[in-house]
Short mmCIF file of C-alpha atoms and ligand atoms in Angstrom, two decimals:
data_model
loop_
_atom_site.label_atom_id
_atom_site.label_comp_id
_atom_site.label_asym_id
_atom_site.label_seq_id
_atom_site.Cartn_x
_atom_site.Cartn_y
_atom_site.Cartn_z
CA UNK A 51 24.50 -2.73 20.76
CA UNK A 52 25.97 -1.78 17.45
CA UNK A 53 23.27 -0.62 15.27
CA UNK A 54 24.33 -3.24 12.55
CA UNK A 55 23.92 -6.25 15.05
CA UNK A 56 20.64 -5.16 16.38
CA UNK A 57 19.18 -5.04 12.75
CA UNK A 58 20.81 -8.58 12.38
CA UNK A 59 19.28 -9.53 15.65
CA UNK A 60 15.71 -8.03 14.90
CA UNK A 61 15.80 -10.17 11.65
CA UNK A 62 16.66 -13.21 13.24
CA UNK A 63 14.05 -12.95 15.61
CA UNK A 64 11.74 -12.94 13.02
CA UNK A 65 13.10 -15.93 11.71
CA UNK A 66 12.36 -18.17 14.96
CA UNK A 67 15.35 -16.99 16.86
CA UNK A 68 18.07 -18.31 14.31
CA UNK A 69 20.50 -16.24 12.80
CA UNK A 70 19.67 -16.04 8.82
CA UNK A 71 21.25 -18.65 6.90
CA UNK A 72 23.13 -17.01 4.67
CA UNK A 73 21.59 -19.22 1.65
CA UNK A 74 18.21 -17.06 2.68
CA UNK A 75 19.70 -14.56 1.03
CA UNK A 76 20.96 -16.51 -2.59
CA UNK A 77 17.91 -18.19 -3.71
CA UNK A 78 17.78 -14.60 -6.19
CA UNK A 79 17.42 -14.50 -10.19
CA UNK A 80 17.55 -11.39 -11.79
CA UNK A 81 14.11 -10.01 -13.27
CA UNK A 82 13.51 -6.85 -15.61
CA UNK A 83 9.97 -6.35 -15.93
CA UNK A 84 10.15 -5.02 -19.37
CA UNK A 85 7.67 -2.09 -18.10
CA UNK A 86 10.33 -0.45 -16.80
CA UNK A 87 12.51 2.05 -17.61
CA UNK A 88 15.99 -0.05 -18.67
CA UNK A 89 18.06 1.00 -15.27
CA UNK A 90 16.12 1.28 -13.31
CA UNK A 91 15.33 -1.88 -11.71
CA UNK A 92 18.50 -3.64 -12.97
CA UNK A 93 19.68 -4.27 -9.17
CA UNK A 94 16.39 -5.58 -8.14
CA UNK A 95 16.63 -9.70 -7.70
CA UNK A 96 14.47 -11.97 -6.42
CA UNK A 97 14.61 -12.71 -2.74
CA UNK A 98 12.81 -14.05 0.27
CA UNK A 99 12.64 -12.43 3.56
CA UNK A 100 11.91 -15.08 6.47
CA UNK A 101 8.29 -16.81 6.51
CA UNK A 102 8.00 -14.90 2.42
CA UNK A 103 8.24 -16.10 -1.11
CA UNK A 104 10.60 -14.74 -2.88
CA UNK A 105 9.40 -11.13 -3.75
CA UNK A 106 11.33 -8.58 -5.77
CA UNK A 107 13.66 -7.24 -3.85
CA UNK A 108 14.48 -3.57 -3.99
CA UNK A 109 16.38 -2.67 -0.71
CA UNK A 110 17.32 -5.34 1.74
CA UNK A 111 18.08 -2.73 4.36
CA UNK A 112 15.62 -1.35 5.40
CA UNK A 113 13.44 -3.82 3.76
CA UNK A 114 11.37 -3.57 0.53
CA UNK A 115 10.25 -6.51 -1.65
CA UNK A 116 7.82 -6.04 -4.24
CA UNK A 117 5.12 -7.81 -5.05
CA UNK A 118 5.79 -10.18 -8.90
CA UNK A 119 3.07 -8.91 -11.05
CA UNK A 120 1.43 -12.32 -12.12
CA UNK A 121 0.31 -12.78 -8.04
CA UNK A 122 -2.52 -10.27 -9.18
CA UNK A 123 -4.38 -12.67 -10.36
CA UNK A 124 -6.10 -13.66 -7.80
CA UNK A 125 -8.42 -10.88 -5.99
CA UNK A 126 -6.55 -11.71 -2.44
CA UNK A 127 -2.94 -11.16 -2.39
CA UNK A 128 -1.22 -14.21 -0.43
CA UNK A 129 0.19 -13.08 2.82
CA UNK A 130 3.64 -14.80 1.97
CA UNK A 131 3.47 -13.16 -1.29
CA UNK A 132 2.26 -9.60 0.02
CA UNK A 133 4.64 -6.49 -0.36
CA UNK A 134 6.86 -4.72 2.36
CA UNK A 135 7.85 -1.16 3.13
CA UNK A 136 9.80 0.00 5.88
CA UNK A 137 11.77 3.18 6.16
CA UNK A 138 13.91 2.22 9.27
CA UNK A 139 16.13 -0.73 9.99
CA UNK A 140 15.43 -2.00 13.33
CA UNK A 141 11.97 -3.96 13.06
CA UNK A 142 12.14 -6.24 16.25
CA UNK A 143 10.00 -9.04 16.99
CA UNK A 144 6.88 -7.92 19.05
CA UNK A 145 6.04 -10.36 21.61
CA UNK A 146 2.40 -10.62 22.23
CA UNK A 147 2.57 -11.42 26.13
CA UNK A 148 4.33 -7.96 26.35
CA UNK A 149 2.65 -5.79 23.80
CA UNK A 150 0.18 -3.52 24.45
CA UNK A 151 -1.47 -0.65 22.55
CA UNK A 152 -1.59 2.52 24.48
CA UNK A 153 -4.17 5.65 23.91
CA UNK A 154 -3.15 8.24 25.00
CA UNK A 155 -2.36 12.10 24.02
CA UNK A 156 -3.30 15.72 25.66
CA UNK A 157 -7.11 15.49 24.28
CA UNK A 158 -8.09 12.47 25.62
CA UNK A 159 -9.68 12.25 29.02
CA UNK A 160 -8.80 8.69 30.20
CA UNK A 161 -5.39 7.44 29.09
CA UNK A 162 -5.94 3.73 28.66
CA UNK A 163 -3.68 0.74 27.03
CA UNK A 164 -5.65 -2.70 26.04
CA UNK A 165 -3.71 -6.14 25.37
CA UNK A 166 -4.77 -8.16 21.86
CA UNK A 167 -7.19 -9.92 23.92
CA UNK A 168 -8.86 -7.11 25.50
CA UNK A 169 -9.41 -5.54 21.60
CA UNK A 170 -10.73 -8.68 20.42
CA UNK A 171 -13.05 -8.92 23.74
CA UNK A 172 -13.83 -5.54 24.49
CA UNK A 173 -14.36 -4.01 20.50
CA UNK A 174 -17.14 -5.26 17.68
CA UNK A 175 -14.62 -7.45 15.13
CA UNK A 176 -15.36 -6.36 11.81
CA UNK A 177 -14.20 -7.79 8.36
CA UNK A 178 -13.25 -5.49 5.31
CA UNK A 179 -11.21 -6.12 1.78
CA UNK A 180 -9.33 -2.94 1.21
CA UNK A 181 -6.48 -2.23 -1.28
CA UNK A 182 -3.14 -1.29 0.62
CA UNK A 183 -1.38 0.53 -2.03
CA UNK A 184 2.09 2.95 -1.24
CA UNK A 185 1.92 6.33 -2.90
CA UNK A 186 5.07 5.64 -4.32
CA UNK A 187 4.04 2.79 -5.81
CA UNK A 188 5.50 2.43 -9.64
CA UNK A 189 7.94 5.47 -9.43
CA UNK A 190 9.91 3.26 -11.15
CA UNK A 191 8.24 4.26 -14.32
CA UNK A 192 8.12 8.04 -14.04
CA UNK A 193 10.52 9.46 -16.83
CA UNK A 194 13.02 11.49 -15.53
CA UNK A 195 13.37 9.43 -12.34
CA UNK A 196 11.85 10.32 -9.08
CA UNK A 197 14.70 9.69 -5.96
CA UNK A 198 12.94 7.00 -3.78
CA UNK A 199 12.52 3.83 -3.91
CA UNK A 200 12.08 2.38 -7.56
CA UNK A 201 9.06 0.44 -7.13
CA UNK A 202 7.73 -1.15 -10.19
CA UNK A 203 3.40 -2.50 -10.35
CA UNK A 204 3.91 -4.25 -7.07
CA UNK A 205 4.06 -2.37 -3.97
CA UNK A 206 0.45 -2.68 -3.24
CA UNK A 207 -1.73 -5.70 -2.30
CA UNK A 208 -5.23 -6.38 -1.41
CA UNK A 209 -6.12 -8.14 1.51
CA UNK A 210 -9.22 -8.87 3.78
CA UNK A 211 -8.19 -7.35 7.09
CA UNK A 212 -10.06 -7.93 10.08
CA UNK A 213 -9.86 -5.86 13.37
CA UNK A 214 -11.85 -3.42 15.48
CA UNK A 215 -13.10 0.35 15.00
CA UNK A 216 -10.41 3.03 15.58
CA UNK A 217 -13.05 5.10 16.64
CA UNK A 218 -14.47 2.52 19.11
CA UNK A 219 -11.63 2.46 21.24
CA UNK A 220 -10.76 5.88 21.08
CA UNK A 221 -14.12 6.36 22.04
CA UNK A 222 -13.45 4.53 25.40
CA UNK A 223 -11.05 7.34 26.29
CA UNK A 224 -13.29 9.96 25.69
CA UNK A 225 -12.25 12.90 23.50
CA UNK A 226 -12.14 16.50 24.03
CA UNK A 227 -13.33 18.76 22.30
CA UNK A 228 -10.35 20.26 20.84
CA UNK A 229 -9.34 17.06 19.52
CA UNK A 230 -7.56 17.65 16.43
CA UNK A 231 -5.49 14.75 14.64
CA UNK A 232 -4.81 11.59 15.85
CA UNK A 233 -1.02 10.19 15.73
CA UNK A 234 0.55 7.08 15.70
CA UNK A 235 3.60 5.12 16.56
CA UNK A 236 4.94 1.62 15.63
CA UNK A 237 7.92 -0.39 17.07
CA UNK A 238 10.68 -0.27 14.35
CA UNK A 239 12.92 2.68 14.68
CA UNK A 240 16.07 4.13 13.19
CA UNK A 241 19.71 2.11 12.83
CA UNK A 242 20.86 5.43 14.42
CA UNK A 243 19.28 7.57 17.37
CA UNK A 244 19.07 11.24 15.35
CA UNK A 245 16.47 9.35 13.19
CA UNK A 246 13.29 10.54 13.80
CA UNK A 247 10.70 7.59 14.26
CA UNK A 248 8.13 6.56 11.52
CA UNK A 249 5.12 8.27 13.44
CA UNK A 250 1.86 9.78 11.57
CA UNK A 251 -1.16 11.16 11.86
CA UNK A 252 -4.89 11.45 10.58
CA UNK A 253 -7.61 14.17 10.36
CA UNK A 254 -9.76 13.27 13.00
CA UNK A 255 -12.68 12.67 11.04
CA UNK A 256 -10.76 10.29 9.03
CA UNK A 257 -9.96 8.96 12.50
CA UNK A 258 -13.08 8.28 13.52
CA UNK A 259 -14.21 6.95 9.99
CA UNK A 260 -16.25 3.67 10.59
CA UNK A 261 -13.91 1.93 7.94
CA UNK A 262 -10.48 2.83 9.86
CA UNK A 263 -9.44 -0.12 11.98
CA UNK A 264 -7.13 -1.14 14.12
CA UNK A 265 -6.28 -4.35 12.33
CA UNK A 266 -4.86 -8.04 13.75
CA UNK A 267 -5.56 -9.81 10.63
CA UNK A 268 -5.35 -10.54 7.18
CA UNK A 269 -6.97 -13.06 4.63
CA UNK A 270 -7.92 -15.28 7.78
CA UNK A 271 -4.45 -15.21 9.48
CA UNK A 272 -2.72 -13.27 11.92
CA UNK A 273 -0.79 -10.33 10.66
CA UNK A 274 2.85 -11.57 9.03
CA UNK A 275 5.62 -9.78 11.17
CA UNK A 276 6.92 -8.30 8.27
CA UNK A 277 3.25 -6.89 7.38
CA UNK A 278 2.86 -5.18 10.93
CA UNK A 279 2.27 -8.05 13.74
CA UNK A 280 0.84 -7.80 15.81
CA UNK A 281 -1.59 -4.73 14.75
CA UNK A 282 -1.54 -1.93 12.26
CA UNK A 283 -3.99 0.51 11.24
CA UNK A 284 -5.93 0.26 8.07
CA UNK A 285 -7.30 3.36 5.89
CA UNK A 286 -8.92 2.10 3.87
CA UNK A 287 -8.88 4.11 0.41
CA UNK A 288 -5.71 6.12 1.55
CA UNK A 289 -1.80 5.95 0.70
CA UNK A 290 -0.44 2.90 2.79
CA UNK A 291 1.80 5.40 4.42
CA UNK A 292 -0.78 5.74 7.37
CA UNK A 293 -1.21 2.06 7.34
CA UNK A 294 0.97 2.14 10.26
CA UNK A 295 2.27 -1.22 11.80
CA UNK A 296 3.47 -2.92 14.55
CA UNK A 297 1.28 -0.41 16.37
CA UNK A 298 2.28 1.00 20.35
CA UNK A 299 1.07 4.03 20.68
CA UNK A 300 -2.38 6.09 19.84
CA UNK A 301 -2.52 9.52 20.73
CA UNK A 302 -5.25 11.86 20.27
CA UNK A 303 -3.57 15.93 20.07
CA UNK A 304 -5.32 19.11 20.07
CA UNK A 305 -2.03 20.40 17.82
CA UNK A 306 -0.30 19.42 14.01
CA UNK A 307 1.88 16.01 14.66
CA UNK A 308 5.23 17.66 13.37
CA UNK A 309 6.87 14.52 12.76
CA UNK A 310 9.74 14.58 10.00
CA UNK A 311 7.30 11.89 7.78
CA UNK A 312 4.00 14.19 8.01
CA UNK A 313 6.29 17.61 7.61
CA UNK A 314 8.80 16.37 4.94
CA UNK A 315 7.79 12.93 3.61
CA UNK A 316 4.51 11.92 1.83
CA UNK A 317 3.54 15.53 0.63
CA UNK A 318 2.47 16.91 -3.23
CA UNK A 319 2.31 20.28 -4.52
CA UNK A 320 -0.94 21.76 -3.43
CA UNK A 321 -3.55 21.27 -6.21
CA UNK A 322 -1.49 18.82 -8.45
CA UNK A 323 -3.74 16.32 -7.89
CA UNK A 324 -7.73 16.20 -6.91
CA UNK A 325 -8.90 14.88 -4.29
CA UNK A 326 -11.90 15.12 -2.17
CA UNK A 327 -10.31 13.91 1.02
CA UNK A 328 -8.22 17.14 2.72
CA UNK A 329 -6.18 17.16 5.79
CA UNK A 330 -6.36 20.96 6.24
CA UNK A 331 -3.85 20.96 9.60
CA UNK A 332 -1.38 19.38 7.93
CA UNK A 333 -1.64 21.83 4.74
CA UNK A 334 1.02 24.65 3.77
CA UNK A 335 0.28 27.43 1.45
CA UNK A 336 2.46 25.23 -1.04
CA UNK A 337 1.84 21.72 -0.39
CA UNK A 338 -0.29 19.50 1.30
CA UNK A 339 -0.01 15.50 3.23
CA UNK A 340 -1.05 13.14 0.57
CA UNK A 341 -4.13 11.57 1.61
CA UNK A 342 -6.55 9.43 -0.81
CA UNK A 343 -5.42 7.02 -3.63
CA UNK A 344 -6.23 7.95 -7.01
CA UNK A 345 -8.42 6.27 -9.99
CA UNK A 346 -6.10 3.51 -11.47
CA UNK A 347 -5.81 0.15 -12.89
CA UNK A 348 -3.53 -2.22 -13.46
CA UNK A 349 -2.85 -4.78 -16.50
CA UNK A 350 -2.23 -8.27 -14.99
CA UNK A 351 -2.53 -10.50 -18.16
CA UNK A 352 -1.44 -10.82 -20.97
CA UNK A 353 2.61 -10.64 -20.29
CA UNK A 354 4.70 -7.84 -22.46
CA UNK A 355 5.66 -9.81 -25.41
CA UNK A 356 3.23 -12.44 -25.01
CA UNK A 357 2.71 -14.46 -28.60
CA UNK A 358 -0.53 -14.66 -30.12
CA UNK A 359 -1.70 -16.50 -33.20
CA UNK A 360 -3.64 -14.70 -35.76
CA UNK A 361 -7.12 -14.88 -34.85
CA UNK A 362 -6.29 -16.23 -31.37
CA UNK A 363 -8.40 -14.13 -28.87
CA UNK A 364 -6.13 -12.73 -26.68
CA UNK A 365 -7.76 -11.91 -22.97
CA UNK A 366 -7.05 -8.64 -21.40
CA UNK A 367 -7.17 -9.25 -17.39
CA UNK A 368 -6.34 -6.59 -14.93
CA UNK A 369 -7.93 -4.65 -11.88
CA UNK A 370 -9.12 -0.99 -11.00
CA UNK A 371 -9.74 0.95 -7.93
CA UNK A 372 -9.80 4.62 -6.48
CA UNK A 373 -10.20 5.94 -3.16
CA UNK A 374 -13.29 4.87 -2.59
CA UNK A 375 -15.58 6.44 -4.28
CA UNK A 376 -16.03 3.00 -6.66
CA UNK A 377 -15.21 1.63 -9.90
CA UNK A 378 -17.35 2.93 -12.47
CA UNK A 379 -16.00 1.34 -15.60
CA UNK A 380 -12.80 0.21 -17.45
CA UNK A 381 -12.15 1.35 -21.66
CA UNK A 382 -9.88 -0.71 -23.12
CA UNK A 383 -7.91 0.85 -26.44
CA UNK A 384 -5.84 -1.28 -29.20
CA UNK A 385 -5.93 2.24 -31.50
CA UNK A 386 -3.78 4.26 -29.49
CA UNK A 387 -6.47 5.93 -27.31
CA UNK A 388 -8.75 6.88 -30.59
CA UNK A 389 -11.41 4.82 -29.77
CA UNK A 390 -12.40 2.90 -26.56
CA UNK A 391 -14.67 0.04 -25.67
CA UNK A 392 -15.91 -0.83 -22.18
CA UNK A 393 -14.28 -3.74 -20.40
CA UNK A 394 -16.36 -6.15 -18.65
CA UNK A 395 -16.53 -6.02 -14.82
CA UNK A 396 -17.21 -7.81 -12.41
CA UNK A 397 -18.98 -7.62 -9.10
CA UNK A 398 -17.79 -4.73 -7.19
CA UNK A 399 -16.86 -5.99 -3.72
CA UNK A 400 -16.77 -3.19 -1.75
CA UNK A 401 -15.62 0.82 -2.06
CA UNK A 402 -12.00 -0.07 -0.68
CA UNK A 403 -10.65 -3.19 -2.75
CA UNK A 404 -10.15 -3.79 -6.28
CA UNK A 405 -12.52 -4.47 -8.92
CA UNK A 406 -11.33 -6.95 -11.95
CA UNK A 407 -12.17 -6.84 -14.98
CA UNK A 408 -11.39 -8.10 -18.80
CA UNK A 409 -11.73 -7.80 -22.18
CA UNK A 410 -11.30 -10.06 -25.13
CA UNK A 411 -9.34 -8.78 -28.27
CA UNK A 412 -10.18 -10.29 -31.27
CA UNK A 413 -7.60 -9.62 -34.19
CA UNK A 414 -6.67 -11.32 -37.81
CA UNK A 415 -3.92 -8.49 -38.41
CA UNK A 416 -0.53 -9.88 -37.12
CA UNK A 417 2.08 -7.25 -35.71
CA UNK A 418 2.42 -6.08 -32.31
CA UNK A 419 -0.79 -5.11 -30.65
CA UNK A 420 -0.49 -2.29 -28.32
CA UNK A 421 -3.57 -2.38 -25.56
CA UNK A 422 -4.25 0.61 -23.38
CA UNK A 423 -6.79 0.46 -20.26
CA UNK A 424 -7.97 3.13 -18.86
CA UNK A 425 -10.40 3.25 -15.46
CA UNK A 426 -13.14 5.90 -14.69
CA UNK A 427 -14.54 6.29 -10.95
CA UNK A 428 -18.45 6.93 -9.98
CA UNK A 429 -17.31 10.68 -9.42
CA UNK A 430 -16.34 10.54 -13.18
CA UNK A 431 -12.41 11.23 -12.44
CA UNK A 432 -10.47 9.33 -14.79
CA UNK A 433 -6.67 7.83 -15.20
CA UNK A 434 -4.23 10.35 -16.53
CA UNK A 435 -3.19 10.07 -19.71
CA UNK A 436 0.62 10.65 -19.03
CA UNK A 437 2.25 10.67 -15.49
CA UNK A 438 2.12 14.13 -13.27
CA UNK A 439 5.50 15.01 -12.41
CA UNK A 440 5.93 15.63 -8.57
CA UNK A 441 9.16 15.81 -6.86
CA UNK A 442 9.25 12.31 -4.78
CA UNK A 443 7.37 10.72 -7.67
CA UNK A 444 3.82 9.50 -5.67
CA UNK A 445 0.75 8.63 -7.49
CA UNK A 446 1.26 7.06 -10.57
CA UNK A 447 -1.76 6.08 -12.03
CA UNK A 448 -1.34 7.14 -15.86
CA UNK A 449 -2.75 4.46 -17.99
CA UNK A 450 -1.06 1.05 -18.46
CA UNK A 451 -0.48 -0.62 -21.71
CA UNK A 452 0.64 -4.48 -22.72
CA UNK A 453 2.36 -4.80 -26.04
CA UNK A 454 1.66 -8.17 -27.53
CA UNK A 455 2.80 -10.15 -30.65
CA UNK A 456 0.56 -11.73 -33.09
CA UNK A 457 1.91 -13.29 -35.62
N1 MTE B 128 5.78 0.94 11.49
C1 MTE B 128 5.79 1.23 10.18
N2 MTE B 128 4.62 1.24 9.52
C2 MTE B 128 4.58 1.52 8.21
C3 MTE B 128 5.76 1.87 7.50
C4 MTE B 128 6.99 1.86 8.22
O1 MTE B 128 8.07 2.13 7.68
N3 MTE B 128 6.97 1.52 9.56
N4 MTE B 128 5.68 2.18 6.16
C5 MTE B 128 4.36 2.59 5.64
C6 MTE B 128 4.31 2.58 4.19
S1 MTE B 128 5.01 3.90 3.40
C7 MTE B 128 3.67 1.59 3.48
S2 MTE B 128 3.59 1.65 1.78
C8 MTE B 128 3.01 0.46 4.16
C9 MTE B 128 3.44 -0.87 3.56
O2 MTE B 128 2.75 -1.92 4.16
P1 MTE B 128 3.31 -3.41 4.06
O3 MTE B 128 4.77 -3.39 4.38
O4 MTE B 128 2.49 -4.24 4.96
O5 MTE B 128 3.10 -3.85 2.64
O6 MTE B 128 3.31 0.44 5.54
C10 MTE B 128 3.24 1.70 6.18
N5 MTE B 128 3.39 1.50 7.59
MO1 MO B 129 4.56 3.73 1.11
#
């Protein structure tokens, strides 16, 4: 099959089995977040993929929609309303009564492969809200433009996930002891044969972390197809790019994964940025696999542009998170950055999700009000000031500002 009708017929099978209507595809208005770089984002519509809201739509083929920025209010990100990446075209349908997750790899001792119902039966099902956030996440915004993908605020989303302990079940096929990383593979592949599959790996202590599961669900429902269905992993406090869905295959290796997305995709200079996770087999003398998310927050409320009366308090509304090391506070700036004042938060739900928080401007002045937020983690690492330049533009998380009008 032509590899233009097999992405037409993996689509439609996500739909229920019915070719797209064509008016699936038309229900789109334009939006220019006026955040972004004019250019940028002037293809991107609005559009819904099948069983989705209409998301911002930056590449129907292979699909990515972006999350709007105003679904950030709430601290769980709707499934219909939740972001998708996907580097390759052919995403077919995975039907449950046929699916099954194999371990396997040269340092394990028992190859084994276990059904849905078999994880669910056989596994401890644990609950935890983690932030699923894509290193490339607001490229759109780095000035000059990164290639890639020009994601604006919304290619992340937070989501309770439930599932069972990577390390439980690899534990059931008993390691050896040169165990090294631990790779993955998903169902969707490439239009075309020569491309290589989307297949990762961790560290094996990340691995075997008690937070990194094998996930079915999210926010109380079974995985969305186009969200991984019907498992993906979940790292929590790493770049979604190991989040790896529409799992098949588990394989623990006593050797580097050299895989064209560990080797060439999803990598920074070496020491650009600091981290205190590593992933020392996958590191070069130059660069190194991006692994942990970064300090950042995000501005949800008020909109750029927003009018305020004099004297109207005007509510500053966002979230923060890092890689799990905890929010330690938000400063909020309507100066320029010469002075801060501490933001109020609220209760921090766990080392992997977000943490809101919000501040109340008071001004008489009228003008434009410029308001800068900046987050600081419980190691004491704190937003950059201006975005670091790296060459596929990852990890964004210079400090956001709103520009509001009183008057
Ligand atoms: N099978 C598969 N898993 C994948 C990807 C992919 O292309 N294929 N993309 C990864 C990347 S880069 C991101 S940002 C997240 C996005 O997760 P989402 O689509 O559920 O929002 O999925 C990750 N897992
Ligand atoms: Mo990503």
């Amino acid at each position: 099959m032509s590899g233009r009708r097999q992405f037409l017929k993996t689509l439609a099978g996500a739909a229920g089995g019915a070719l797209l209507p064509a008016g699936a595809w038309c229900s789109e208005s334009r939006v220019r977040p006026a955040t972004l770089p004019a250019g940028t984002v002037d293809s991107a519509v609005m559009a819904a993929l099948p069983g989705k809201q209409a998301l911002i739509k930056r590449t129907y083929r292979p699909p990515n929609y972006e999350t709007p920025l105003a679904e950030f209010q709430v601290f769980y990100t709707p499934n219909d309303r939740f972001f998708v990446r996907y580097h390759l075209s052919a995403i077919p349908e995975v039907d449950l009564a046929q699916w099954q997750l194999k371990i396997g790899g040269d340092a394990v001792a028992k190859p084994m492969a276990f059904t849905l119902a078999e994880l669910r039966r056989n596994f401890e099902v644990i609950e935890l809200p983690a932030l699923c956030l894509c290193a490339g996440n607001r490229r759109g915004l780095f000035q000059p433009h990164s290639p890639g993908i020009q994601w604006g605020q919304g290619a992340m989303g937070n989501a309770l996930w439930q599932g069972v302990r990577l390390r439980d079940v690899l534990a059931r096929a008993s390691l050896a002891k040169d165990a090294l990383e631990v790779t993955f593979e998903g169902a969707d592949s490439g239009v075309f044969p020569s491309t290589p599959d989307f297949s990762k790996s961790l560290p094996l202590a990340k691995a075997l972390d008690e937070n990194t599961l094998i996930a079915f669900a999210m926010n109380g429902e079974p995985l969305p197809h186009w969200n991984g269905f019907p498992a993906r992993l979940v790292v929590p406090g790493w770049a979604a790019s190991y989040w790896l869905k529409h799992l098949t295959g588990i394989n623990v290796v006593s050797r580097p994964l050299d895989s064209f997305w560990m080797k060439s995709a999803y990598r920074l200079p070496k020491g650009l940025f600091v981290t205190d996770a590593r992933f020392p087999s996958q590191e070069t003398d130059t660069t190194a696999a991006i692994t942990e998310l970064l300090v950042n927050s995000l501005i949800v409320s008020p909109e750029e542009g927003q009018g305020f009366r004099p004297g109207q308090p005007i509510e500053v509304k966002g979230m923060a998170w890092d890689g799990g090391q905890g929010i330690e506070r938000v400063d909020v700036s309507t100066d320029g950055g010469a002075t801060w004042q501490a933001a109020t938060m609220e209760p921090d739900r766990g080392r992997f999700t977000w943490r809101p928080w919000s501040y109340l401007v008071r001004t008489a002045r009228t003008g434009d009000v410029t308001v800068k937020v900046r987050a600081t983690n419980r190691a004491g690492q704190v937003q950059a000031s201006e975005p670091v330049a790296n060459p596929a533009g990852y990890h964004h998380n210079a400090v956001q500002s709103v520009t509001v009008h009183v008057g």
